[in-house]
């Protein structure tokens, strides 16, 4: 454990402090509320129970689904643009610059690289418009790259002092506006030149270039069981050393799984075959229950089979938070951190869930996740059904929950015996210290 801590802690510390990775992670977090709310609208329009659509047809008439899908499309078809906004804002904040101006320059740079003319069949000339295919999931990787580069250049020029200084007495808003003028001009000019250069290549647009040489290969690598095992092991191992593992690992894996999730969502909305297994809902709802390490299984074993009062009481207190995916009481209270006994099942259980769920999906036992975003606190059973539209997925979750109990059992019982012994010794110590009148004698006076 000491050697692992020696090597892992510096890595986690560097990843956690890397401004670019933090900006990418926080950028996605900015868009997450929009995605979840839009998913609720999409879920309502396609709720997976028989006769749902017919029931509402009788009340609102046919076509009511369009009211809800208009909301979901307003978010999902612009997720690339929202990624620019969120990542640019977060990176500008990390650089201690003007986050709003950083966000604005990121969006402008992204649009400069995006085709703004569309050929429409039947019209003699292209019209001015932006295709939604450039602003949706296919634009996420370019959005991240453009955000980081444009905001870094903007803030670098700003810090160099290449700004227009206004005299005293000018309102602060006007001062900030003029200070951003030259940095904005530098960034816009650079991206203007990039667009012209790419236009002379075979790729024609930066979207095509990024999609072919970066997004497609990365997506292919991330969409494998091996990559997901690496992600899962990294998340749990970091937790064992007291570091929020998913927060670190998501900075690296987040962009890939986000694209995979959006592709499934696009296919779901258009009624096509769902293409990807390893989406965010799959990771959240088919590998972990009760938080990292799938500790809801552990909590159940603690309550049902452990005799130590320390473990049993902690289990009872952790049950409700665990149902909603919160397991800090277990990680810090049992503890899991730096506990070589509990670290083993804590790392193994999510990997077993991942492997079995992957093959269950491939074999058709459970359906692919639709890409609909649910809050990660959605309880087991509900999450399996709502993310796939199948009760079989819910049953599968409970089966894996039981398997997790079996794996956790021998390890927590080992700890239970130790704590029982500690509690017995503590009681004995208190008994020895008790004063009895029978022990008092006049000879002692």
CSV table of C-alpha atoms in Angstrom, one decimal:
chain,number,residue,atom,x,y,z
A,1,UNK,CA,0.0,0.0,0.0
A,2,UNK,CA,2.8,2.4,0.9
A,3,UNK,CA,4.5,1.8,-2.5
A,4,UNK,CA,1.3,2.3,-4.4
A,5,UNK,CA,0.6,5.5,-2.5
A,6,UNK,CA,4.0,6.7,-3.3
A,7,UNK,CA,3.5,6.4,-7.0
A,8,UNK,CA,-0.3,7.1,-7.3
A,9,UNK,CA,-0.5,10.2,-5.2
A,10,UNK,CA,1.8,12.4,-7.4
A,11,UNK,CA,-0.1,11.2,-10.5
A,12,UNK,CA,-3.5,12.1,-8.9
A,13,UNK,CA,-2.2,15.4,-7.7
A,14,UNK,CA,-0.9,16.4,-11.1
A,15,UNK,CA,-4.1,15.3,-12.8
A,16,UNK,CA,-6.2,17.1,-10.2
A,17,UNK,CA,-4.3,20.3,-10.6
A,18,UNK,CA,-3.9,20.3,-14.4
A,19,UNK,CA,-5.8,23.4,-15.6
A,20,UNK,CA,-6.8,21.9,-18.9
A,21,UNK,CA,-8.2,18.7,-17.5
A,22,UNK,CA,-10.0,20.6,-14.8
A,23,UNK,CA,-11.5,22.9,-17.5
A,24,UNK,CA,-12.7,20.0,-19.6
A,25,UNK,CA,-14.2,18.3,-16.6
A,26,UNK,CA,-15.9,21.4,-15.3
A,27,UNK,CA,-17.0,22.4,-18.8
A,28,UNK,CA,-19.0,19.2,-19.0
A,29,UNK,CA,-20.4,19.8,-15.5
A,30,UNK,CA,-21.8,23.2,-16.7
A,31,UNK,CA,-23.7,21.5,-19.4
A,32,UNK,CA,-24.9,18.5,-17.3
A,33,UNK,CA,-28.0,20.2,-15.9
A,34,UNK,CA,-29.2,21.0,-19.4
A,35,UNK,CA,-28.6,17.5,-20.6
A,36,UNK,CA,-30.5,15.9,-17.6
A,37,UNK,CA,-33.5,18.2,-17.9
A,38,UNK,CA,-33.7,17.7,-21.7
A,39,UNK,CA,-33.5,13.9,-21.1
A,40,UNK,CA,-36.5,14.1,-18.9
A,41,UNK,CA,-38.5,15.7,-21.7
A,42,UNK,CA,-37.2,13.1,-24.2
A,43,UNK,CA,-38.0,10.3,-21.7
A,44,UNK,CA,-41.6,11.6,-21.2
A,45,UNK,CA,-42.1,11.6,-25.0
A,46,UNK,CA,-40.8,8.0,-25.3
A,47,UNK,CA,-41.7,6.5,-21.9
A,48,UNK,CA,-41.1,2.8,-22.2
A,49,UNK,CA,-44.5,1.3,-21.1
A,50,UNK,CA,-47.2,-0.1,-23.4
A,51,UNK,CA,-49.9,2.2,-24.7
A,52,UNK,CA,-48.1,5.3,-23.4
A,53,UNK,CA,-48.3,7.2,-26.7
A,54,UNK,CA,-51.9,6.1,-27.3
A,55,UNK,CA,-53.0,7.4,-23.9
A,56,UNK,CA,-51.6,10.8,-24.5
A,57,UNK,CA,-52.9,10.8,-28.1
A,58,UNK,CA,-56.4,10.6,-26.6
A,59,UNK,CA,-55.8,13.7,-24.5
A,60,UNK,CA,-53.7,16.0,-26.7
A,61,UNK,CA,-54.1,14.5,-30.1
A,62,UNK,CA,-51.4,13.1,-32.4
A,63,UNK,CA,-48.1,14.9,-32.6
A,64,UNK,CA,-47.9,15.8,-28.9
A,65,UNK,CA,-44.4,14.2,-28.8
A,66,UNK,CA,-43.0,17.1,-30.9
A,67,UNK,CA,-43.6,19.5,-28.0
A,68,UNK,CA,-41.2,17.5,-25.9
A,69,UNK,CA,-38.7,16.5,-28.5
A,70,UNK,CA,-38.3,20.2,-29.4
A,71,UNK,CA,-36.9,20.7,-26.0
A,72,UNK,CA,-34.5,17.8,-26.1
A,73,UNK,CA,-33.3,18.7,-29.6
A,74,UNK,CA,-32.6,22.3,-28.4
A,75,UNK,CA,-30.0,20.8,-26.1
A,76,UNK,CA,-28.7,17.7,-27.8
A,77,UNK,CA,-28.4,19.2,-31.3
A,78,UNK,CA,-26.3,22.0,-29.8
A,79,UNK,CA,-24.2,20.0,-27.3
A,80,UNK,CA,-21.0,20.8,-29.2
A,81,UNK,CA,-21.7,24.5,-28.9
A,82,UNK,CA,-22.5,24.2,-25.2
A,83,UNK,CA,-19.2,22.3,-24.8
A,84,UNK,CA,-17.4,25.3,-26.2
A,85,UNK,CA,-19.2,27.6,-23.9
A,86,UNK,CA,-18.6,25.5,-20.8
A,87,UNK,CA,-15.0,24.6,-21.4
A,88,UNK,CA,-14.0,28.1,-22.5
A,89,UNK,CA,-15.6,29.6,-19.4
A,90,UNK,CA,-14.0,27.0,-17.1
A,91,UNK,CA,-10.6,27.4,-18.7
A,92,UNK,CA,-10.7,31.2,-18.5
A,93,UNK,CA,-11.6,30.9,-14.8
A,94,UNK,CA,-8.7,28.5,-14.3
A,95,UNK,CA,-6.3,31.0,-15.9
A,96,UNK,CA,-7.6,33.7,-13.5
A,97,UNK,CA,-8.8,35.6,-16.6
A,98,UNK,CA,-12.2,37.1,-17.6
A,99,UNK,CA,-14.4,33.9,-17.8
A,100,UNK,CA,-17.2,35.6,-19.8
A,101,UNK,CA,-14.8,37.1,-22.4
A,102,UNK,CA,-13.1,33.7,-22.6
A,103,UNK,CA,-16.4,32.0,-23.2
A,104,UNK,CA,-17.3,34.5,-25.9
A,105,UNK,CA,-13.9,34.2,-27.7
A,106,UNK,CA,-14.2,30.4,-27.6
A,107,UNK,CA,-17.6,30.4,-29.3
A,108,UNK,CA,-16.5,32.9,-32.0
A,109,UNK,CA,-13.4,30.8,-32.8
A,110,UNK,CA,-15.5,27.6,-33.0
A,111,UNK,CA,-18.0,29.3,-35.4
A,112,UNK,CA,-15.1,30.6,-37.6
A,113,UNK,CA,-14.0,27.0,-38.2
A,114,UNK,CA,-17.6,25.9,-38.9
A,115,UNK,CA,-19.1,25.9,-42.4
A,116,UNK,CA,-21.7,28.7,-42.5
A,117,UNK,CA,-23.1,28.0,-46.0
A,118,UNK,CA,-25.4,25.1,-46.9
A,119,UNK,CA,-26.4,24.0,-50.3
A,120,UNK,CA,-30.2,23.4,-50.5
A,121,UNK,CA,-31.6,21.2,-53.3
A,122,UNK,CA,-33.6,23.3,-55.7
A,123,UNK,CA,-31.9,26.6,-54.8
A,124,UNK,CA,-29.3,28.0,-57.3
A,125,UNK,CA,-27.0,29.3,-54.6
A,126,UNK,CA,-26.0,28.1,-51.1
A,127,UNK,CA,-27.8,29.8,-48.2
A,128,UNK,CA,-26.3,31.2,-45.0
A,129,UNK,CA,-26.8,28.6,-42.3
A,130,UNK,CA,-25.0,26.3,-39.9
A,131,UNK,CA,-25.7,22.6,-40.1
A,132,UNK,CA,-26.7,21.1,-36.8
A,133,UNK,CA,-24.4,18.2,-37.5
A,134,UNK,CA,-21.5,20.5,-36.7
A,135,UNK,CA,-22.9,21.7,-33.5
A,136,UNK,CA,-24.0,18.4,-32.0
A,137,UNK,CA,-22.0,15.4,-30.7
A,138,UNK,CA,-19.7,15.3,-33.7
A,139,UNK,CA,-18.4,18.8,-32.7
A,140,UNK,CA,-17.5,17.9,-29.1
A,141,UNK,CA,-13.8,17.2,-29.7
A,142,UNK,CA,-13.3,20.2,-31.9
A,143,UNK,CA,-15.1,22.3,-29.3
A,144,UNK,CA,-12.7,21.2,-26.6
A,145,UNK,CA,-9.6,21.8,-28.7
A,146,UNK,CA,-10.8,25.2,-29.9
A,147,UNK,CA,-11.8,26.3,-26.4
A,148,UNK,CA,-8.4,25.5,-24.9
A,149,UNK,CA,-6.3,27.1,-27.7
A,150,UNK,CA,-8.4,30.2,-28.1
A,151,UNK,CA,-8.7,30.9,-24.4
A,152,UNK,CA,-5.0,30.3,-23.8
A,153,UNK,CA,-4.0,32.7,-26.6
A,154,UNK,CA,-6.5,35.3,-25.4
A,155,UNK,CA,-5.3,35.3,-21.9
A,156,UNK,CA,-1.6,35.1,-22.9
A,157,UNK,CA,-2.0,38.3,-25.0
A,158,UNK,CA,-4.0,39.9,-22.1
A,159,UNK,CA,-1.3,39.1,-19.6
A,160,UNK,CA,1.4,40.5,-21.9
A,161,UNK,CA,-0.3,43.8,-21.5
A,162,UNK,CA,-1.2,44.2,-25.2
A,163,UNK,CA,-4.4,46.0,-24.4
A,164,UNK,CA,-5.9,49.4,-24.9
A,165,UNK,CA,-5.7,51.4,-21.7
A,166,UNK,CA,-8.6,53.8,-21.0
A,167,UNK,CA,-8.2,56.9,-18.9
A,168,UNK,CA,-9.5,57.1,-15.3
A,169,UNK,CA,-13.2,57.8,-14.9
A,170,UNK,CA,-14.3,55.5,-17.7
A,171,UNK,CA,-16.9,53.0,-16.5
A,172,UNK,CA,-15.4,49.5,-15.7
A,173,UNK,CA,-17.6,47.8,-18.2
A,174,UNK,CA,-16.2,50.0,-21.0
A,175,UNK,CA,-12.6,49.5,-19.7
A,176,UNK,CA,-13.0,45.7,-19.8
A,177,UNK,CA,-14.5,45.9,-23.3
A,178,UNK,CA,-11.5,47.9,-24.7
A,179,UNK,CA,-9.0,45.7,-22.9
A,180,UNK,CA,-10.4,42.7,-24.6
A,181,UNK,CA,-10.2,44.3,-28.0
A,182,UNK,CA,-6.6,43.4,-29.1
A,183,UNK,CA,-6.6,39.9,-27.5
A,184,UNK,CA,-9.8,39.2,-29.3
A,185,UNK,CA,-8.4,40.5,-32.6
A,186,UNK,CA,-5.3,38.3,-32.3
A,187,UNK,CA,-7.4,35.1,-31.6
A,188,UNK,CA,-9.9,35.8,-34.4
A,189,UNK,CA,-7.2,36.5,-36.9
A,190,UNK,CA,-5.4,33.3,-36.1
A,191,UNK,CA,-8.5,31.2,-36.4
A,192,UNK,CA,-9.4,33.0,-39.6
A,193,UNK,CA,-6.0,32.0,-41.1
A,194,UNK,CA,-6.5,28.4,-39.9
A,195,UNK,CA,-9.8,28.2,-41.6
A,196,UNK,CA,-8.3,29.5,-44.9
A,197,UNK,CA,-5.4,27.0,-44.7
A,198,UNK,CA,-7.7,24.0,-43.9
A,199,UNK,CA,-9.9,25.0,-46.8
A,200,UNK,CA,-7.0,24.3,-49.3
A,201,UNK,CA,-6.5,20.8,-47.9
A,202,UNK,CA,-8.4,17.6,-48.7
A,203,UNK,CA,-10.2,17.8,-45.4
A,204,UNK,CA,-11.8,21.2,-46.4
A,205,UNK,CA,-13.0,21.9,-42.9
A,206,UNK,CA,-11.5,21.6,-39.4
A,207,UNK,CA,-14.5,19.5,-38.4
A,208,UNK,CA,-13.6,16.9,-41.0
A,209,UNK,CA,-9.9,17.0,-39.9
A,210,UNK,CA,-10.6,16.5,-36.2
A,211,UNK,CA,-13.3,13.9,-36.8
A,212,UNK,CA,-11.1,11.7,-39.0
A,213,UNK,CA,-7.7,12.0,-37.3
A,214,UNK,CA,-8.7,12.4,-33.6
A,215,UNK,CA,-12.3,11.8,-32.7
A,216,UNK,CA,-12.9,8.5,-34.6
A,217,UNK,CA,-9.7,6.8,-33.3
A,218,UNK,CA,-10.2,8.0,-29.7
A,219,UNK,CA,-13.8,6.9,-29.8
A,220,UNK,CA,-12.8,3.5,-31.1
A,221,UNK,CA,-10.2,3.0,-28.3
A,222,UNK,CA,-12.6,4.3,-25.6
A,223,UNK,CA,-15.4,2.1,-26.8
A,224,UNK,CA,-13.7,-1.1,-25.7
A,225,UNK,CA,-13.9,-3.2,-22.6
A,226,UNK,CA,-10.2,-2.8,-22.0
A,227,UNK,CA,-10.4,1.0,-21.8
A,228,UNK,CA,-13.4,0.8,-19.5
A,229,UNK,CA,-11.6,-1.6,-17.2
A,230,UNK,CA,-8.7,0.8,-17.0
A,231,UNK,CA,-11.2,3.6,-16.2
A,232,UNK,CA,-12.9,1.5,-13.5
A,233,UNK,CA,-9.7,0.4,-11.9
A,234,UNK,CA,-8.3,3.9,-11.9
A,235,UNK,CA,-11.5,5.3,-10.3
A,236,UNK,CA,-11.5,2.8,-7.4
A,237,UNK,CA,-7.7,2.7,-6.8
A,238,UNK,CA,-7.7,6.5,-6.5
A,239,UNK,CA,-10.6,6.3,-4.0
A,240,UNK,CA,-8.6,3.8,-1.9
A,241,UNK,CA,-6.0,6.5,-1.4
A,242,UNK,CA,-8.6,9.1,-0.5
A,243,UNK,CA,-8.8,10.8,-3.9
A,244,UNK,CA,-12.2,11.1,-5.7
A,245,UNK,CA,-11.3,8.7,-8.4
A,246,UNK,CA,-14.1,9.4,-10.9
A,247,UNK,CA,-13.3,13.2,-10.7
A,248,UNK,CA,-9.8,12.4,-11.8
A,249,UNK,CA,-10.5,9.7,-14.4
A,250,UNK,CA,-13.4,11.5,-16.0
A,251,UNK,CA,-11.1,14.4,-17.0
A,252,UNK,CA,-9.4,11.9,-19.3
A,253,UNK,CA,-12.3,9.5,-20.3
A,254,UNK,CA,-15.2,12.0,-20.1
A,255,UNK,CA,-15.0,13.4,-23.6
A,256,UNK,CA,-15.0,9.9,-25.2
A,257,UNK,CA,-17.9,8.6,-23.2
A,258,UNK,CA,-19.8,11.8,-23.8
A,259,UNK,CA,-19.6,11.3,-27.5
A,260,UNK,CA,-20.6,7.7,-27.3
A,261,UNK,CA,-23.6,8.7,-25.2
A,262,UNK,CA,-24.7,11.3,-27.6
A,263,UNK,CA,-24.4,8.9,-30.5
A,264,UNK,CA,-26.8,6.5,-28.8
A,265,UNK,CA,-29.2,9.4,-28.0
A,266,UNK,CA,-29.2,10.5,-31.6
A,267,UNK,CA,-29.9,7.0,-32.8
A,268,UNK,CA,-32.7,6.7,-30.1
A,269,UNK,CA,-34.4,9.9,-31.2
A,270,UNK,CA,-34.3,8.9,-34.9
A,271,UNK,CA,-35.4,5.3,-34.2
A,272,UNK,CA,-32.2,3.7,-35.3
A,273,UNK,CA,-30.1,0.8,-33.8
A,274,UNK,CA,-28.2,2.0,-30.8
A,275,UNK,CA,-24.5,1.7,-31.6
A,276,UNK,CA,-22.5,1.9,-28.3
A,277,UNK,CA,-22.4,-0.1,-25.1
A,278,UNK,CA,-20.0,2.1,-23.0
A,279,UNK,CA,-22.1,5.2,-22.5
A,280,UNK,CA,-22.3,7.3,-19.3
A,281,UNK,CA,-25.6,5.7,-18.2
A,282,UNK,CA,-24.0,2.2,-18.7
A,283,UNK,CA,-21.1,3.2,-16.5
A,284,UNK,CA,-23.3,4.8,-13.9
A,285,UNK,CA,-26.1,2.2,-13.6
A,286,UNK,CA,-24.6,-1.1,-14.6
A,287,UNK,CA,-21.2,-1.1,-12.9
A,288,UNK,CA,-21.8,0.8,-9.6
A,289,UNK,CA,-24.6,0.8,-7.1
A,290,UNK,CA,-24.3,3.0,-4.0
A,291,UNK,CA,-21.3,4.9,-5.3
A,292,UNK,CA,-17.7,4.0,-6.3
A,293,UNK,CA,-16.9,0.4,-5.5
A,294,UNK,CA,-20.6,-0.6,-5.8
A,295,UNK,CA,-20.8,-0.3,-2.0
A,296,UNK,CA,-24.6,-0.7,-1.8
A,297,UNK,CA,-23.8,-4.5,-1.7
A,298,UNK,CA,-21.4,-3.9,1.1
A,299,UNK,CA,-23.9,-1.9,3.1
A,300,UNK,CA,-26.5,-4.7,2.8
A,301,UNK,CA,-24.0,-7.3,4.1
A,302,UNK,CA,-23.0,-5.0,6.9
A,303,UNK,CA,-26.6,-4.7,8.0
A,304,UNK,CA,-27.7,-8.3,7.6
A,305,UNK,CA,-24.6,-10.3,8.6
A,306,UNK,CA,-22.2,-8.3,10.7
A,307,UNK,CA,-22.3,-8.4,14.5
A,308,UNK,CA,-19.9,-5.6,15.4
A,309,UNK,CA,-21.9,-2.6,16.6
A,310,UNK,CA,-19.6,-0.2,14.8
A,311,UNK,CA,-20.1,-1.9,11.4
A,312,UNK,CA,-23.8,-2.6,11.9
A,313,UNK,CA,-24.7,0.9,13.0
A,314,UNK,CA,-22.6,2.4,10.2
A,315,UNK,CA,-24.4,0.2,7.7
A,316,UNK,CA,-27.8,1.4,8.9
A,317,UNK,CA,-26.8,5.0,8.7
A,318,UNK,CA,-25.3,4.5,5.2
A,319,UNK,CA,-28.3,2.6,3.7
A,320,UNK,CA,-30.4,5.6,2.6
A,321,UNK,CA,-27.5,7.6,1.2
A,322,UNK,CA,-26.2,4.4,-0.5
A,323,UNK,CA,-29.5,3.9,-2.3
A,324,UNK,CA,-29.0,7.3,-3.9
A,325,UNK,CA,-25.4,6.6,-4.8
A,326,UNK,CA,-23.7,8.5,-1.9
A,327,UNK,CA,-21.1,6.4,-0.1
A,328,UNK,CA,-18.7,8.8,1.6
A,329,UNK,CA,-19.9,7.5,5.0
A,330,UNK,CA,-18.6,4.0,4.0
A,331,UNK,CA,-15.4,5.2,2.3
A,332,UNK,CA,-14.4,7.5,5.2
A,333,UNK,CA,-16.2,5.8,8.1
A,334,UNK,CA,-15.6,2.0,7.6
A,335,UNK,CA,-13.0,3.0,6.2
A,336,UNK,CA,-12.2,2.0,2.7
A,337,UNK,CA,-9.3,4.4,2.4
A,338,UNK,CA,-5.9,2.8,3.0
A,339,UNK,CA,-7.7,-0.4,4.1
A,340,UNK,CA,-5.9,-3.3,2.4
A,341,UNK,CA,-8.7,-5.8,3.3
A,342,UNK,CA,-11.6,-3.8,1.9
A,343,UNK,CA,-9.6,-2.4,-1.0
A,344,UNK,CA,-9.7,-5.8,-2.7
A,345,UNK,CA,-13.5,-6.2,-3.1
A,346,UNK,CA,-13.9,-2.4,-3.6
A,347,UNK,CA,-11.8,-2.7,-6.8
A,348,UNK,CA,-13.0,-6.1,-7.9
A,349,UNK,CA,-16.8,-5.7,-7.6
A,350,UNK,CA,-17.3,-2.9,-10.2
A,351,UNK,CA,-15.0,-4.7,-12.6
A,352,UNK,CA,-17.1,-7.9,-12.3
A,353,UNK,CA,-20.2,-5.9,-12.9
A,354,UNK,CA,-18.6,-4.2,-15.9
A,355,UNK,CA,-17.5,-7.5,-17.5
A,356,UNK,CA,-20.8,-9.3,-16.9
A,357,UNK,CA,-23.0,-6.3,-18.0
A,358,UNK,CA,-20.9,-5.9,-21.2
A,359,UNK,CA,-21.4,-9.5,-22.2
A,360,UNK,CA,-25.0,-9.4,-21.1
A,361,UNK,CA,-25.5,-6.5,-23.5
A,362,UNK,CA,-23.7,-8.1,-26.3
A,363,UNK,CA,-25.7,-11.3,-25.9
A,364,UNK,CA,-29.0,-9.4,-25.9
A,365,UNK,CA,-29.9,-10.2,-22.3
A,366,UNK,CA,-30.2,-6.5,-21.5
A,367,UNK,CA,-30.8,-3.8,-24.0
A,368,UNK,CA,-28.3,-1.0,-24.9
A,369,UNK,CA,-28.7,2.2,-23.0
A,370,UNK,CA,-30.6,4.9,-24.9
A,371,UNK,CA,-28.3,7.7,-24.0
A,372,UNK,CA,-31.0,9.4,-21.9
A,373,UNK,CA,-29.2,11.2,-19.1
A,374,UNK,CA,-30.5,10.5,-15.6
A,375,UNK,CA,-29.2,12.0,-12.4
A,376,UNK,CA,-26.5,9.7,-11.1
A,377,UNK,CA,-28.5,9.5,-7.8
A,378,UNK,CA,-31.3,7.5,-9.5
A,379,UNK,CA,-31.8,4.4,-7.4
A,380,UNK,CA,-31.1,0.9,-8.6
A,381,UNK,CA,-34.0,-0.7,-10.4
A,382,UNK,CA,-35.4,2.6,-11.6
A,383,UNK,CA,-32.1,3.5,-13.3
A,384,UNK,CA,-31.9,0.2,-15.1
A,385,UNK,CA,-35.4,0.5,-16.4
A,386,UNK,CA,-35.4,4.2,-17.4
A,387,UNK,CA,-32.0,4.0,-19.1
A,388,UNK,CA,-32.9,1.1,-21.3
A,389,UNK,CA,-36.7,0.8,-21.2
A,390,UNK,CA,-36.5,-2.8,-20.0
A,391,UNK,CA,-37.5,-4.4,-16.7
A,392,UNK,CA,-35.0,-7.1,-17.5
A,393,UNK,CA,-32.3,-4.5,-17.0
A,394,UNK,CA,-33.7,-3.8,-13.5
A,395,UNK,CA,-33.7,-7.5,-12.6
A,396,UNK,CA,-30.1,-7.7,-13.9
A,397,UNK,CA,-29.1,-4.8,-11.6
A,398,UNK,CA,-30.5,-6.6,-8.6
A,399,UNK,CA,-28.8,-9.9,-9.6
A,400,UNK,CA,-25.4,-8.1,-9.7
A,401,UNK,CA,-26.2,-6.4,-6.4
A,402,UNK,CA,-26.6,-9.9,-4.9
A,403,UNK,CA,-23.4,-11.1,-6.5
A,404,UNK,CA,-21.6,-8.0,-5.0
A,405,UNK,CA,-22.9,-9.1,-1.6
A,406,UNK,CA,-21.3,-12.5,-2.1
A,407,UNK,CA,-18.0,-11.0,-3.0
A,408,UNK,CA,-18.0,-8.5,-0.2
A,409,UNK,CA,-19.1,-11.0,2.5
A,410,UNK,CA,-15.8,-12.7,3.4
A,411,UNK,CA,-13.8,-9.5,3.5
A,412,UNK,CA,-16.3,-7.5,5.7
A,413,UNK,CA,-16.7,-10.5,8.0
A,414,UNK,CA,-12.9,-10.5,8.5
A,415,UNK,CA,-13.1,-6.9,9.5
A,416,UNK,CA,-16.2,-7.6,11.6
A,417,UNK,CA,-14.3,-10.2,13.7
A,418,UNK,CA,-11.5,-7.7,14.3
A,419,UNK,CA,-14.0,-5.0,15.4
A,420,UNK,CA,-15.9,-7.4,17.5
A,421,UNK,CA,-12.7,-8.3,19.4
A,422,UNK,CA,-11.9,-4.6,19.8
A,423,UNK,CA,-15.3,-3.9,21.2
A,424,UNK,CA,-15.1,-6.9,23.6
A,425,UNK,CA,-11.7,-5.7,24.8
A,426,UNK,CA,-13.1,-2.2,25.3
A,427,UNK,CA,-16.0,-3.6,27.4
A,428,UNK,CA,-13.6,-5.7,29.5
A,429,UNK,CA,-11.4,-2.6,30.0
A,430,UNK,CA,-14.4,-0.6,31.3
A,431,UNK,CA,-15.4,-3.5,33.6
A,432,UNK,CA,-11.9,-3.7,35.1
A,433,UNK,CA,-12.1,0.0,35.8
A,434,UNK,CA,-15.5,-0.2,37.5
A,435,UNK,CA,-15.4,0.4,41.3
A,436,UNK,CA,-17.3,-2.0,43.4
A,437,UNK,CA,-18.2,-1.5,47.1
A,438,UNK,CA,-17.4,-5.2,47.6
A,439,UNK,CA,-13.8,-4.4,46.8
A,440,UNK,CA,-13.5,-1.8,49.6
A,441,UNK,CA,-12.2,-3.1,52.9
A,442,UNK,CA,-11.4,-1.4,56.2
A,443,UNK,CA,-7.9,-2.9,55.9
A,444,UNK,CA,-7.3,-0.4,53.1
A,445,UNK,CA,-7.9,2.5,55.5
